[in-house]
Coordinates of C-alpha atoms and ligand atoms in Angstrom, one line a residue:
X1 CA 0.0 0.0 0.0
X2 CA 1.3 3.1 -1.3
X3 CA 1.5 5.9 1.4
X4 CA -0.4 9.3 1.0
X5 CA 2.0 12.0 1.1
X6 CA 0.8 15.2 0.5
X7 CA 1.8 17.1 -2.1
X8 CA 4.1 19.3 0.1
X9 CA 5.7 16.2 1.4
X10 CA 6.3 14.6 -1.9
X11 CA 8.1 17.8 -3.3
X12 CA 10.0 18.0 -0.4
X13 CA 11.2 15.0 -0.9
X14 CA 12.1 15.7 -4.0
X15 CA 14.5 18.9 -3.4
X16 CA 16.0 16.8 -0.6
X17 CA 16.7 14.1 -3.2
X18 CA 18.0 16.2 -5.6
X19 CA 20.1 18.2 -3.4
X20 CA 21.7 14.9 -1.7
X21 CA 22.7 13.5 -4.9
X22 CA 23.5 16.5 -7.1
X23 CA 25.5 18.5 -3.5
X24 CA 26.2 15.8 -1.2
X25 CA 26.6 12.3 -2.9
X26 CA 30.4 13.2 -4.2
X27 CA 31.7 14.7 -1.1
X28 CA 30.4 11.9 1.6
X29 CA 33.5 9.9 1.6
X30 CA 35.8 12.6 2.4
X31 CA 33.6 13.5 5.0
X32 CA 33.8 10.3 6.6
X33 CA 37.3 9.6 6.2
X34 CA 38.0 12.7 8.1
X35 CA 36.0 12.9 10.7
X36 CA 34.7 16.2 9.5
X37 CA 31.2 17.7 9.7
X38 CA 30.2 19.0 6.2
X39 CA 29.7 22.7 7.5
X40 CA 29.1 24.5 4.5
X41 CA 26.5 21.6 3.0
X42 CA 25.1 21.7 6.5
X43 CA 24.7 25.8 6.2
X44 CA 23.0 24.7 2.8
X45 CA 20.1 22.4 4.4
X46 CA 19.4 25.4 6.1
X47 CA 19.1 27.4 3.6
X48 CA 16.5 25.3 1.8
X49 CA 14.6 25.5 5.1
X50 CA 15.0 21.4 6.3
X51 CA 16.3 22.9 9.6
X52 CA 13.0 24.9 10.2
X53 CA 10.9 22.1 9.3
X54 CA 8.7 22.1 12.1
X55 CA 9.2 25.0 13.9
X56 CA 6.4 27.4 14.1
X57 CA 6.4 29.9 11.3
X58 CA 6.5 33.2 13.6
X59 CA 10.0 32.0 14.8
X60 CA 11.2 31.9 11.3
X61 CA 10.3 28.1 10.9
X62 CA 8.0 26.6 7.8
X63 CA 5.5 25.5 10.4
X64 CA 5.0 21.9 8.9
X65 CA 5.1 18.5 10.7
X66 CA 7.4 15.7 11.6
X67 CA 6.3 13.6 8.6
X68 CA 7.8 16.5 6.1
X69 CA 10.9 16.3 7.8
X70 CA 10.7 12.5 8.1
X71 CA 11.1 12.4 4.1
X72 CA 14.3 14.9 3.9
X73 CA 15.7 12.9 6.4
X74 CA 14.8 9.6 4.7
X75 CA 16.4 11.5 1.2
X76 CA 19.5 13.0 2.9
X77 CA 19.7 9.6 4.6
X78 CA 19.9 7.9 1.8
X79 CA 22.8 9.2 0.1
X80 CA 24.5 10.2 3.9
X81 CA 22.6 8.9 7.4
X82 CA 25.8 11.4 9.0
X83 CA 25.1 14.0 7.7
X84 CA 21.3 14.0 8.8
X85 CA 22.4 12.8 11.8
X86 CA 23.6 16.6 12.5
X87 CA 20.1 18.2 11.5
X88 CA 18.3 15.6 13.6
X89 CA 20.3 16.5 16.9
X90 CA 19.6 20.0 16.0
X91 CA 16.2 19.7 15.8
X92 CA 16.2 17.5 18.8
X93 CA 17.0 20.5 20.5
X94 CA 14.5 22.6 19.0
X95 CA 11.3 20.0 19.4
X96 CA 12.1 20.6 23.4
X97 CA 12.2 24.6 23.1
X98 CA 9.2 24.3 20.3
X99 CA 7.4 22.1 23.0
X100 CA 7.8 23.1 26.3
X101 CA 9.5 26.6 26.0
X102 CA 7.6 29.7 26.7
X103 CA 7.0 32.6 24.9
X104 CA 9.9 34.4 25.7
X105 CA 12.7 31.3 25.2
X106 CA 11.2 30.5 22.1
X107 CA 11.5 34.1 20.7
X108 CA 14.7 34.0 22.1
X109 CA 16.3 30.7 20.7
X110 CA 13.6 29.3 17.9
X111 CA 14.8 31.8 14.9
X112 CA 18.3 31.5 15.0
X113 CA 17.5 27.8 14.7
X114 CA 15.3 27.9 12.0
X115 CA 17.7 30.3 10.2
X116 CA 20.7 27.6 10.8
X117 CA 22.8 30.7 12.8
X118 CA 23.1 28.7 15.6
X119 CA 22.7 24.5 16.3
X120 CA 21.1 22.7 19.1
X121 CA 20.8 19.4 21.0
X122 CA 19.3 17.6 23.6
X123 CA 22.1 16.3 26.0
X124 CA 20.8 13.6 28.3
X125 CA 23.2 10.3 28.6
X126 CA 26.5 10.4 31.0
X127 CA 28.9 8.1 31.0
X128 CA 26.9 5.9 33.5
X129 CA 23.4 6.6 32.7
X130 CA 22.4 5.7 29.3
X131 CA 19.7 3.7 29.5
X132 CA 18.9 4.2 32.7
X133 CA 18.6 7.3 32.8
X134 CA 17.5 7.9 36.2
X135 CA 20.7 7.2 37.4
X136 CA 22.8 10.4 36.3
X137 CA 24.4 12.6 38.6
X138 CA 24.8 15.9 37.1
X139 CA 23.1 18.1 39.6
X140 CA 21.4 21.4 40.0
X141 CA 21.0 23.4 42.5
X142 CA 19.2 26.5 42.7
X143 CA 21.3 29.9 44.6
X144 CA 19.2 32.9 45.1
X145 CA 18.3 33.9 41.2
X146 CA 20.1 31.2 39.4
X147 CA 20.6 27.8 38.8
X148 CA 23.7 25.9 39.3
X149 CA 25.3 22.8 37.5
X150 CA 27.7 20.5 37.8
X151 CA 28.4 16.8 36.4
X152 CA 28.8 15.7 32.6
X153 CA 27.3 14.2 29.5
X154 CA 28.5 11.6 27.1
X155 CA 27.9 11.0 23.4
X156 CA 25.9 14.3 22.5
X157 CA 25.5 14.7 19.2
X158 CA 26.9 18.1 17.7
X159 CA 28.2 18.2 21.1
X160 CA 31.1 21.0 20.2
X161 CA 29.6 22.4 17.2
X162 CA 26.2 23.4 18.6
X163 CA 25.1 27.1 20.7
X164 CA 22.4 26.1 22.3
X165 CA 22.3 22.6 24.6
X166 CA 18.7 21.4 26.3
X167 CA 20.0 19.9 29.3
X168 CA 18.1 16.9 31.5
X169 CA 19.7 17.2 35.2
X170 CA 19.0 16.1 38.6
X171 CA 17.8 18.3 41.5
X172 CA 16.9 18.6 44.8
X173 CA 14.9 15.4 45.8
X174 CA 15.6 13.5 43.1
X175 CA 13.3 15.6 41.2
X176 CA 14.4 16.2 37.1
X177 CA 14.8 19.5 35.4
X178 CA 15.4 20.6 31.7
X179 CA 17.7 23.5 31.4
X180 CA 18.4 25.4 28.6
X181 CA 22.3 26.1 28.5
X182 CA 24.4 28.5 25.6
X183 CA 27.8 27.5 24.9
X184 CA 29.2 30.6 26.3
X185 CA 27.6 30.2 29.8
X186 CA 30.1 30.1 32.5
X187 CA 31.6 27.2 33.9
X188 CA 30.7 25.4 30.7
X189 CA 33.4 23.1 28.4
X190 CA 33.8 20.5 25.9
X191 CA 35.4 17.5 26.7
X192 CA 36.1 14.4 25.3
X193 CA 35.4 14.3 21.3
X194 CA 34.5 10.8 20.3
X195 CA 36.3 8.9 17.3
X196 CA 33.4 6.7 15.9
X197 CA 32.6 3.6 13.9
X198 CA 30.3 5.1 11.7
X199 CA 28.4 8.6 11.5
X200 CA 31.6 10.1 11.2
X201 CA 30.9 13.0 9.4
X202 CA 28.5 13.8 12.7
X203 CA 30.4 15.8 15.6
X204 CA 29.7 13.3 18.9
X205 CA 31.3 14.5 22.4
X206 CA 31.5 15.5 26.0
X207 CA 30.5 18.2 27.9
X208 CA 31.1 19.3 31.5
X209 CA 29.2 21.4 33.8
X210 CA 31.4 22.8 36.5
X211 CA 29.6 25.4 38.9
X212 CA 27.9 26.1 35.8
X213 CA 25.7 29.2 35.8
X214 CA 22.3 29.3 34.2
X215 CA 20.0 31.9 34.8
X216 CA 16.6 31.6 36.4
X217 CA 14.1 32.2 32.8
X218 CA 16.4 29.4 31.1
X219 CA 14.6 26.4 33.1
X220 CA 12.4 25.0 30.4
X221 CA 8.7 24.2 31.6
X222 CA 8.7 23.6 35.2
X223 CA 10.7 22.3 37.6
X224 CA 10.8 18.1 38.7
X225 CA 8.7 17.5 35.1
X226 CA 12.0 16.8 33.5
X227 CA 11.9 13.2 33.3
X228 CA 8.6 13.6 31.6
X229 CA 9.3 16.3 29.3
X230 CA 12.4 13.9 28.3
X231 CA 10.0 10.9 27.3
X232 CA 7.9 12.8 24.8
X233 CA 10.7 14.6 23.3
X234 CA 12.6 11.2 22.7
X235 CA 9.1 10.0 21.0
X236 CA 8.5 12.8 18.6
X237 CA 12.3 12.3 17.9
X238 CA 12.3 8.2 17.5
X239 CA 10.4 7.5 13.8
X240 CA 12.7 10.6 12.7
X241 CA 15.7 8.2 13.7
X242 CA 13.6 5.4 11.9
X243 CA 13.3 7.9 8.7
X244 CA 17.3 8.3 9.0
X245 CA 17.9 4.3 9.1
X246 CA 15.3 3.7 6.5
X247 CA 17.2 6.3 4.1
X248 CA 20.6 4.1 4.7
X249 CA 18.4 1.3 3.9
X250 CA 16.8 2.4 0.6
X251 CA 20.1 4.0 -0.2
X252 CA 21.7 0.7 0.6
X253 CA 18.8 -1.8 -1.8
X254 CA 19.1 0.5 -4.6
X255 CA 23.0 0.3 -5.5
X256 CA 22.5 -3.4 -4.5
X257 CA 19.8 -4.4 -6.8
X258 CA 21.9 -1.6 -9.5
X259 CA 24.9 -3.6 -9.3
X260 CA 23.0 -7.3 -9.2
X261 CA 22.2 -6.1 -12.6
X262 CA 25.6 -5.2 -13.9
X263 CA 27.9 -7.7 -12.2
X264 CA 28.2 -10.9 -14.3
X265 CA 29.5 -14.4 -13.1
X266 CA 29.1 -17.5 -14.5
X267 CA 28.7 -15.9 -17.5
X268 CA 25.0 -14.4 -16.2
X269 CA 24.1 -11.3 -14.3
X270 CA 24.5 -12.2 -10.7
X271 CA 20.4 -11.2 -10.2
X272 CA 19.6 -14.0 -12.2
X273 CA 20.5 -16.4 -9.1
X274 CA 17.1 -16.8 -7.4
X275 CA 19.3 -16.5 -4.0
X276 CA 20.3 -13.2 -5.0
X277 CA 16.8 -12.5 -6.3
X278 CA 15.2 -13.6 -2.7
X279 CA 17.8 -11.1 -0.6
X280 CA 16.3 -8.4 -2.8
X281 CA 13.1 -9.2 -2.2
X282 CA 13.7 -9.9 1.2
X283 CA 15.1 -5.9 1.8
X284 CA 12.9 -4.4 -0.4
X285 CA 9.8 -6.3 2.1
X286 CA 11.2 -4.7 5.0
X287 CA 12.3 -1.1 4.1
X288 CA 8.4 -0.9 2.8
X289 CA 7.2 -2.4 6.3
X290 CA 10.2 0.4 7.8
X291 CA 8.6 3.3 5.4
X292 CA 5.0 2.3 6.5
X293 CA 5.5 2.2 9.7
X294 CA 7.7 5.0 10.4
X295 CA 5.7 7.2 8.3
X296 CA 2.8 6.1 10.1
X297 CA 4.1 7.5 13.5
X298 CA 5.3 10.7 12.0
X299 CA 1.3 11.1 11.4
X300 CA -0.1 10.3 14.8
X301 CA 2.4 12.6 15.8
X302 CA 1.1 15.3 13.5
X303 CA -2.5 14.8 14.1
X304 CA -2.1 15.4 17.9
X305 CA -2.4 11.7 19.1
X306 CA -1.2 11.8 22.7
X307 CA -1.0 7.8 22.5
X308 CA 2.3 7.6 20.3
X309 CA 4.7 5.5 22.6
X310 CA 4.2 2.3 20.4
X311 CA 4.6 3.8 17.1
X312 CA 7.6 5.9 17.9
X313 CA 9.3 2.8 19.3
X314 CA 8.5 0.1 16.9
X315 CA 9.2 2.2 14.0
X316 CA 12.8 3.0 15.0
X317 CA 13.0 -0.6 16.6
X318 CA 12.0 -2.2 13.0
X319 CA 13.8 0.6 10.5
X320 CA 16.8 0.3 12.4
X321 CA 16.7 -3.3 12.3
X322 CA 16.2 -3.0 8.5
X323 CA 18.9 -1.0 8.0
X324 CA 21.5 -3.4 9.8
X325 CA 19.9 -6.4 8.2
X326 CA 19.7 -4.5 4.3
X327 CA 23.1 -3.3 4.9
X328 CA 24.7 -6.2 5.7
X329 CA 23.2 -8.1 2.8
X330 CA 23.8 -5.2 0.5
X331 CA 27.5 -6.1 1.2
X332 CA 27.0 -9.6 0.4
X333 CA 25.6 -8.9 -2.5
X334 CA 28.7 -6.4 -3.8
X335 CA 31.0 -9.0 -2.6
X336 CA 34.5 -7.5 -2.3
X337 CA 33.3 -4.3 -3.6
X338 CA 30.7 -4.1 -0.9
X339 CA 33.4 -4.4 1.5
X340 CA 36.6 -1.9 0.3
X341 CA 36.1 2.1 1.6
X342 CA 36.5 2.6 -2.5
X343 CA 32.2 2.4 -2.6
X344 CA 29.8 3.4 -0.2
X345 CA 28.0 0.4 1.0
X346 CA 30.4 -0.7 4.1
X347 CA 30.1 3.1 5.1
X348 CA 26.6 2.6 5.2
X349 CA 26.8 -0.4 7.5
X350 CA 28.9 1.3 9.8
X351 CA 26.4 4.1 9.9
X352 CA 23.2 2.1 10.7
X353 CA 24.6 0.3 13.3
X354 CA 24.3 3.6 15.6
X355 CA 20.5 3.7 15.0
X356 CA 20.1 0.1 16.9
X357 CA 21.6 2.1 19.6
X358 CA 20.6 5.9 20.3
X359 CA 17.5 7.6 21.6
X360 CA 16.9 4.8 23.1
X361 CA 18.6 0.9 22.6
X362 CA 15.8 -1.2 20.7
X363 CA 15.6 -3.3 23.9
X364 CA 14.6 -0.4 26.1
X365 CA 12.1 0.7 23.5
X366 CA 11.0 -2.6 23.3
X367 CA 10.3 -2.8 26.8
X368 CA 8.1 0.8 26.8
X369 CA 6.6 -0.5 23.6
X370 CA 5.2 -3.7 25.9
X371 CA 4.3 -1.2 28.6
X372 CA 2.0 0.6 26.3
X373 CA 0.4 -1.9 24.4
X374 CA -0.2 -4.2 27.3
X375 CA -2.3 -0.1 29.1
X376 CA -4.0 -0.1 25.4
X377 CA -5.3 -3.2 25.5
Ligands
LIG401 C1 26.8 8.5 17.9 C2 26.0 8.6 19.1 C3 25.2 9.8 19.3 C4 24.5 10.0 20.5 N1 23.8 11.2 20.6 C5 23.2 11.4 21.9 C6 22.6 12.7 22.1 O1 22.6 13.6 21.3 N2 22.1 12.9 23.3 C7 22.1 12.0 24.3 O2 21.6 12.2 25.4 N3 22.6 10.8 24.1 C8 23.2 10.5 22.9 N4 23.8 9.2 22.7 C9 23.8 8.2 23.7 C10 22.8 7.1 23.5 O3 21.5 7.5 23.6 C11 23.1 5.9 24.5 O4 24.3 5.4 24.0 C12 22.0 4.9 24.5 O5 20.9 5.5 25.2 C13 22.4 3.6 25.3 O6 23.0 3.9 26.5 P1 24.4 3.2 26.8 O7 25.3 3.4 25.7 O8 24.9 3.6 28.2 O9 24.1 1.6 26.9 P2 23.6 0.8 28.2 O10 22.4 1.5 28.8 O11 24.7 0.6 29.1 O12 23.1 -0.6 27.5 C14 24.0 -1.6 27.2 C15 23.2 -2.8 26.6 O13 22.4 -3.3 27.7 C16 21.0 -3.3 27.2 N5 20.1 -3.0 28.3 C17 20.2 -2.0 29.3 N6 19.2 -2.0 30.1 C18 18.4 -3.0 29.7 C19 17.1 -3.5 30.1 N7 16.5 -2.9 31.2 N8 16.6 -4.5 29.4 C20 17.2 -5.1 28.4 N9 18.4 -4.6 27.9 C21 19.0 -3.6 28.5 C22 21.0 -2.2 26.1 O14 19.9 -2.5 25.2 C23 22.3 -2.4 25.5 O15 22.3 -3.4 24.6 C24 24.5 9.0 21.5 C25 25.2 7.8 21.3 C26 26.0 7.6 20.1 C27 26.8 6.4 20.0

């Protein structure tokens, strides 16, 4: 079943595509090999407004929903998962503010956003509290008319490269907070920078509070709801992951079913082997279960559905799944061409392994998936 996309959607996907194949596709594997976020393609994304996707139009966003900027994920994704990785995170940041900020914060930090002028994130995990988040000990504590932190987090993406940081700490009574921190706040560093399997083209670090000074207007929403805040943030954000690893997926099946074409052993075209014929099959079955499903959420989301825990975890559980599994077999497929840096497909392994792993493992969102459905039912 062929999924309605507005019209909207459909020609946003269709810049994206064009953009990540005519801008993007050459540079992605000196990108990777570096280490090096594509700043000045990045600064392009912006400009054709995929930064602002759903950020409200009077803060200089388009105003539009998570399934628009599910597609130019899915298209960036396709030909580069790393380098959407750096406008998810962004906009990670920006869902929080868009969400729970008020008036003032958003005026304050939404436009520069939008505008690509300044990046954001949403720093949660420490170095002992990744899945369990609860656990974390960076602390707050509030002094007269400020707000004081001190502690760490690990792995944030566009951890050095970002302005503005959305912050999930502990405070007094075990209660959670969500702060909103700039880069140049006092008592505020980088630390660690993180040399990665795959995403490499995505800036991934550390960052350390100490006696960190945040003024009393930059608590977001209200104090203790933190841990609540976090869990609908990390939903709205999930099927965008599952966008990202269905983009590596799709990008993945069609070089591999390209290249089944072409390559000839045996004196045939390799797709002529019904083995071969059944892998295709088999990824080409599960990235259009991945697209329904993660498109699917994107809507709920969308259309206001308060009940979206199952659908944001199962569609990142089963596109990032995809993506591993297409990957791999995409590999097999190219042989030893699958595997040498020369081509993009072992890239593209590397790169969906990540999305079995952040905003949330699939066995965590697994297990709030089974909470949900077992209060639904
Ligand atoms: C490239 C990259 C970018 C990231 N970006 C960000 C970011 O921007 N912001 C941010 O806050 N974090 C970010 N993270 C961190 C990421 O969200 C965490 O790595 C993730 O939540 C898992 O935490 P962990 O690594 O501590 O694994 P752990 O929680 O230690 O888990 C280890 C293993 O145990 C399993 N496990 C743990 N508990 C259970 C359980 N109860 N039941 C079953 N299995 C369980 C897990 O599924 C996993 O397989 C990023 C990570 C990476 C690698």
């Amino acid at each position: 079943m062929e999924f309605n996309l507005s019209d909207r959607q459909k020609e946003f996907k269709r810049i994206a595509k064009k953009f990540s194949n005519e801008v993007l596709k050459d540079k992605v594997k000196f990108f990777d090999e570096n280490q090096q976020v594509p700043t000045e393609i990045i600064k392009q994304l912006y400009d054709h407004g995929f930064g602002a996707i759903t950020i409200e139009e009077e803060y200089n966003g388009l105003g539009c929903g998570m399934l628009d900027f599910a597609v130019v994920i899915e298209e960036i994704s396709k030909v580069c998962g790393s380098t959407a990785l750096t406008l998810i995170g962004s906009s990670l940041g920006a869902i929080a503010i868009d969400l729970y900020g008020n008036e003032s914060q958003k005026k304050k930090y939404l436009p520069d956003i939008a505008d690509g002028k300044k990046l954001a994130t949403f720093a949660v995990s420490e170095s002992s509290a990744g899945s369990d988040i609860s656990s974390m000990k960076t602390i707050v504590e509030e002094c007269d008319d400020k707000y004081i932190m001190n502690g760490s987090k690990c792995w944030i993406t566009n951890a050095e490269i970002a302005d503005i940081y959305v912050v999930l700490s502990k405070g007094k009574g075990d209660k959670y907070s969500t702060f909103i921190v700039e880069k140049e706040f006092e008592g505020f560093k980088f630390g660690k920078k993180e040399d990665k399997l795959g995403m490499r083209s995505s800036s991934t670090g550390e960052l350390i509070f100490q006696n960190c000074i945040i003024p009393k207007e930059n608590l977001l929403y209200k104090s203790g709801e933190g841990m609540h805040m976090a869990g609908k943030i990390l939903n709205y954000s999930r099927p965008i992951i599952g966008a990202q690893a269905l983009g590596i997926a799709e990008g993945a099946f069609e070089d591999s079913i390209r290249y089944a074409k072409e390559r000839k052993q045996f004196g045939k075209s390799i797709s002529s082997f019904q083995i071969i014929k059944h892998i295709l099959v088999d990824m080409y079955t599960e990235i259009e279960a991945a697209r329904w499903l993660v498109y699917n959420a994107c809507k709920k989301i969308d259309d206001n559905d308060e009940d979206i825990q199952v659908e944001a975890s199962i569609s990142k559980v089963f596109a990032s799944n995809t993506a591993m599994k297409v990957t791999t077999n995409a590999i097999q497929i190219l042989g030893g061409y699958g595997y040498i840096k020369e081509y993009p497909m072992e890239k593209r392994m590397r790169d969906a392994k990540v999305t079995q792993i952040y905003e949330g493992t699939n066995q965590i969102l697994n297990n709030l998936a089974a909470k949900s459905l077992l209060n639904r039912y």
